[in-house]
Amino acid sequence: KQEVTQIPAALSVPEGENLVLNCSFTDSAIYNLQWFRQDPGKGLTSLLLIQSSQREQTSGRLNASLDKSSGRSTLYIAASQPGDSATYLCAVSNSGNTPLVFGKGTRLSVIA
Amino acid sequence: SQTIHQWPATLVQPVGSPLSLECTVEGTSNPNLYWYRQAAGRGLQLLFYSVGIGQISSEVPQNLSASRPQDRQFILSSKKLLLSDSGFYLCAWIHPGQVPYEQYFGPGTRLTVT
């Protein structure tokens, strides 16, 4: 059974810092991995999707990497801003259109 | 473009009352549809998913049920709510024919059972 773990559970950083959020999964036979952002009381916004054949994806100040063999992914946020404060969720799919398995998320606070 | 709607946005219901939450997707056809629940401290839990009209798979045995009466409509129901049903309910979809099968979420329904 696939399990996804995110570390740390919470993180507080000053504005401008570069930071890394970690995600690990127990079954390396994944199809893809998605990173989501969730603001309090809101739905999930997809940030980046990495297919199993890819090593990384970038969008603006965000960069997600995938090391499938070791069961790890990282989300790198450059030059953090207060508007980046949210919960970040990692999720994996074991085949193309099967449901996602989620981690519990990392709650990020960026202090101005 | 595709849009996913959920209603109601918030709901407060007494224990033992019935429940009906609705999810509708616009701008696509034959999507795969999913219901997740997010409870405090527990992360997102898959409840049901559907690959077509009338086709429902249940992941967690409980007092909830799901139905898909139309291609782009997914309904979550209960005959009698429990306190433990409180949480944030999220509907999601993917298009099964569109690699890499990115999953998109609705705005959610906050359910409080009192």
Short mmCIF file of C-alpha atoms in Angstrom, two decimals:
data_model
loop_
_atom_site.label_atom_id
_atom_site.label_comp_id
_atom_site.label_asym_id
_atom_site.label_seq_id
_atom_site.Cartn_x
_atom_site.Cartn_y
_atom_site.Cartn_z
CA LYS A 1 0.00 0.00 0.00
CA GLN A 2 1.43 3.36 -1.05
CA GLU A 3 2.19 5.80 1.77
CA VAL A 4 3.32 9.39 1.38
CA THR A 5 5.16 11.34 4.06
CA GLN A 6 5.93 15.05 4.12
CA ILE A 7 8.57 16.65 6.28
CA PRO A 8 8.49 19.06 8.01
CA ALA A 9 4.84 19.31 9.08
CA ALA A 10 5.25 23.06 9.56
CA LEU A 11 7.86 25.61 8.59
CA SER A 12 8.29 29.29 9.33
CA VAL A 13 10.84 31.35 7.40
CA PRO A 14 11.63 35.05 6.91
CA GLU A 15 10.75 36.63 3.59
CA GLY A 16 13.36 36.21 0.88
CA GLU A 17 14.65 32.86 2.01
CA ASN A 18 14.99 29.90 -0.33
CA LEU A 19 13.38 26.79 1.07
CA VAL A 20 12.88 23.09 0.40
CA LEU A 21 9.86 20.95 1.19
CA ASN A 22 10.31 17.19 1.26
CA CYS A 23 8.06 14.34 0.19
CA SER A 24 8.77 10.61 0.34
CA PHE A 25 6.74 7.64 -0.86
CA THR A 26 7.06 3.95 -0.05
CA ASP A 27 6.31 2.37 -3.45
CA SER A 28 8.64 3.69 -6.14
CA ALA A 29 6.46 2.32 -8.99
CA ILE A 30 4.60 5.59 -9.44
CA TYR A 31 3.12 7.02 -12.61
CA ASN A 32 3.29 10.67 -11.63
CA LEU A 33 3.65 13.00 -8.67
CA GLN A 34 1.78 16.25 -8.10
CA TRP A 35 2.48 19.16 -5.78
CA PHE A 36 -0.53 21.19 -4.66
CA ARG A 37 -1.07 24.37 -2.72
CA GLN A 38 -3.98 24.81 -0.33
CA ASP A 39 -4.96 28.10 1.24
CA PRO A 40 -7.03 27.96 4.48
CA GLY A 41 -10.59 26.85 3.79
CA LYS A 42 -9.98 26.49 0.07
CA GLY A 43 -9.60 23.73 -2.47
CA LEU A 44 -6.31 22.47 -3.90
CA THR A 45 -4.43 24.26 -6.63
CA SER A 46 -2.11 22.15 -8.75
CA LEU A 47 1.40 23.63 -8.81
CA LEU A 48 3.55 21.10 -10.63
CA LEU A 49 3.20 17.59 -12.01
CA ILE A 50 6.21 15.36 -12.64
CA GLN A 51 5.82 12.23 -14.71
CA SER A 52 7.78 9.17 -13.61
CA SER A 53 10.15 9.53 -16.56
CA GLN A 54 11.04 13.12 -15.62
CA ARG A 55 13.57 14.43 -13.11
CA GLU A 56 12.19 17.90 -12.48
CA GLN A 57 9.63 20.53 -13.41
CA THR A 58 9.80 24.29 -13.01
CA SER A 59 7.20 27.01 -12.80
CA GLY A 60 8.36 30.50 -11.95
CA ARG A 61 10.01 30.43 -8.52
CA LEU A 62 9.01 26.81 -7.96
CA ASN A 63 11.08 23.78 -8.87
CA ALA A 64 10.07 20.22 -8.13
CA SER A 65 12.46 17.30 -8.44
CA LEU A 66 11.80 13.59 -8.46
CA ASP A 67 14.09 10.72 -7.51
CA LYS A 68 11.83 7.81 -8.23
CA SER A 69 14.26 5.06 -7.28
CA SER A 70 14.74 6.46 -3.79
CA GLY A 71 11.08 7.42 -3.39
CA ARG A 72 11.66 11.14 -2.89
CA SER A 73 10.57 14.47 -4.25
CA THR A 74 11.44 17.99 -3.22
CA LEU A 75 9.71 21.28 -3.84
CA TYR A 76 12.10 24.20 -3.95
CA ILE A 77 10.73 27.71 -3.49
CA ALA A 78 13.10 30.54 -4.34
CA ALA A 79 12.99 33.98 -2.77
CA SER A 80 9.96 33.22 -0.61
CA GLN A 81 7.22 35.84 -0.19
CA PRO A 82 4.42 36.24 2.39
CA GLY A 83 1.96 35.29 -0.35
CA ASP A 84 3.59 31.84 -0.47
CA SER A 85 2.15 31.10 2.98
CA ALA A 86 -0.12 28.07 2.59
CA THR A 87 -0.14 24.32 3.04
CA TYR A 88 1.75 22.37 0.38
CA LEU A 89 0.61 18.85 -0.41
CA CYS A 90 2.42 16.11 -2.27
CA ALA A 91 0.49 13.29 -3.94
CA VAL A 92 1.37 10.28 -6.09
CA SER A 93 -0.51 8.15 -8.57
CA ASN A 94 0.50 4.54 -9.12
CA SER A 95 -1.02 4.37 -12.58
CA GLY A 96 -2.36 6.87 -15.08
CA ASN A 97 -5.84 7.60 -13.87
CA THR A 98 -6.01 6.00 -10.45
CA PRO A 99 -6.75 8.10 -7.38
CA LEU A 100 -3.96 10.07 -5.77
CA VAL A 101 -2.40 9.15 -2.44
CA PHE A 102 -1.63 12.26 -0.42
CA GLY A 103 0.82 13.25 2.26
CA LYS A 104 -0.45 15.28 5.20
CA GLY A 105 1.17 18.44 3.93
CA THR A 106 3.66 21.05 5.07
CA ARG A 107 2.22 24.26 6.49
CA LEU A 108 4.44 27.13 5.39
CA SER A 109 4.50 30.59 6.94
CA VAL A 110 6.63 33.29 5.32
CA ILE A 111 7.15 36.20 7.68
CA ALA A 112 7.53 39.72 6.28
CA SER B 1 -11.82 25.69 -20.35
CA GLN B 2 -12.82 23.19 -17.71
CA THR B 3 -14.43 24.20 -14.43
CA ILE B 4 -15.48 22.20 -11.42
CA HIS B 5 -18.23 23.33 -9.07
CA GLN B 6 -19.23 22.14 -5.63
CA TRP B 7 -22.20 23.09 -3.52
CA PRO B 8 -23.02 23.99 -0.98
CA ALA B 9 -19.85 25.75 0.13
CA THR B 10 -20.62 25.26 3.82
CA LEU B 11 -23.13 23.13 5.66
CA VAL B 12 -24.05 22.63 9.31
CA GLN B 13 -26.18 19.58 9.96
CA PRO B 14 -27.34 17.77 13.12
CA VAL B 15 -26.37 14.20 13.84
CA GLY B 16 -28.77 11.76 12.19
CA SER B 17 -29.82 14.10 9.40
CA PRO B 18 -29.38 13.25 5.69
CA LEU B 19 -26.69 14.70 3.44
CA SER B 20 -26.36 15.51 -0.23
CA LEU B 21 -23.28 17.20 -1.68
CA GLU B 22 -23.03 17.88 -5.38
CA CYS B 23 -20.10 18.20 -7.74
CA THR B 24 -20.36 19.21 -11.40
CA VAL B 25 -17.65 19.50 -14.03
CA GLU B 26 -18.00 21.73 -17.08
CA GLY B 27 -16.06 21.79 -20.31
CA THR B 28 -15.12 18.14 -20.59
CA SER B 29 -16.75 14.80 -21.19
CA ASN B 30 -16.37 11.37 -19.62
CA PRO B 31 -14.12 12.54 -16.78
CA ASN B 32 -12.97 10.33 -13.92
CA LEU B 33 -14.45 11.82 -10.75
CA TYR B 34 -13.28 11.55 -7.16
CA TRP B 35 -14.57 12.40 -3.67
CA TYR B 36 -11.99 13.06 -0.96
CA ARG B 37 -12.43 14.08 2.67
CA GLN B 38 -9.97 16.19 4.59
CA ALA B 39 -10.31 15.90 8.35
CA ALA B 40 -8.17 17.75 10.87
CA GLY B 41 -4.82 16.05 11.32
CA ARG B 42 -5.61 13.22 8.91
CA GLY B 43 -4.80 14.51 5.45
CA LEU B 44 -6.87 13.80 2.36
CA GLN B 45 -8.69 10.48 2.32
CA LEU B 46 -10.18 9.05 -0.86
CA LEU B 47 -13.84 8.14 -0.36
CA PHE B 48 -15.20 7.23 -3.81
CA TYR B 49 -14.22 7.38 -7.44
CA SER B 50 -16.09 6.90 -10.67
CA VAL B 51 -14.93 6.14 -14.21
CA GLY B 52 -18.39 6.47 -15.78
CA ILE B 53 -22.12 6.91 -15.25
CA GLY B 54 -23.37 4.52 -12.58
CA GLN B 55 -19.85 3.18 -11.92
CA ILE B 56 -18.77 3.84 -8.34
CA SER B 57 -15.82 2.43 -6.42
CA SER B 58 -15.74 2.79 -2.66
CA GLU B 59 -12.47 3.02 -0.80
CA VAL B 60 -13.64 3.33 2.78
CA PRO B 61 -16.59 1.43 4.33
CA GLN B 62 -18.78 3.96 6.13
CA ASN B 63 -22.23 5.48 6.17
CA LEU B 64 -21.58 7.56 3.04
CA SER B 65 -22.55 6.68 -0.52
CA ALA B 66 -21.92 8.20 -3.93
CA SER B 67 -23.81 8.29 -7.19
CA ARG B 68 -23.13 9.50 -10.71
CA PRO B 69 -26.47 10.10 -12.39
CA GLN B 70 -24.99 12.07 -15.29
CA ASP B 71 -21.62 12.10 -17.02
CA ARG B 72 -20.36 15.25 -15.30
CA GLN B 73 -22.26 15.06 -12.01
CA PHE B 74 -21.07 13.32 -8.86
CA ILE B 75 -23.14 13.25 -5.68
CA LEU B 76 -22.11 12.32 -2.15
CA SER B 77 -24.89 11.26 0.19
CA SER B 78 -25.68 9.95 3.62
CA LYS B 79 -28.93 8.81 5.16
CA LYS B 80 -27.83 9.59 8.72
CA LEU B 81 -24.84 11.74 9.54
CA LEU B 82 -22.39 10.96 12.32
CA LEU B 83 -20.21 13.43 14.22
CA SER B 84 -17.20 11.80 12.58
CA ASP B 85 -18.49 12.85 9.14
CA SER B 86 -17.44 16.45 9.84
CA GLY B 87 -14.70 17.63 7.51
CA PHE B 88 -13.83 19.33 4.26
CA TYR B 89 -15.13 17.44 1.24
CA LEU B 90 -13.32 17.86 -2.04
CA CYS B 91 -14.35 16.73 -5.49
CA ALA B 92 -11.72 16.22 -8.19
CA TRP B 93 -11.52 15.14 -11.81
CA ILE B 94 -9.14 14.03 -14.50
CA HIS B 95 -9.66 13.36 -18.16
CA PRO B 96 -8.71 9.70 -18.64
CA GLY B 97 -7.58 10.33 -22.20
CA GLN B 98 -5.22 13.20 -21.46
CA VAL B 99 -1.71 12.27 -20.42
CA PRO B 100 -0.23 13.01 -17.87
CA TYR B 101 -3.58 12.77 -16.07
CA GLU B 102 -3.28 15.88 -13.98
CA GLN B 103 -5.92 15.98 -11.25
CA TYR B 104 -7.98 19.14 -10.65
CA PHE B 105 -9.92 20.00 -7.53
CA GLY B 106 -13.09 21.90 -6.75
CA PRO B 107 -13.45 24.58 -4.07
CA GLY B 108 -14.73 22.12 -1.46
CA THR B 109 -17.64 21.88 0.98
CA ARG B 110 -17.08 22.45 4.71
CA LEU B 111 -19.43 20.11 6.63
CA THR B 112 -19.95 20.47 10.36
CA VAL B 113 -22.07 17.85 12.07
CA THR B 114 -23.40 19.03 15.44
#
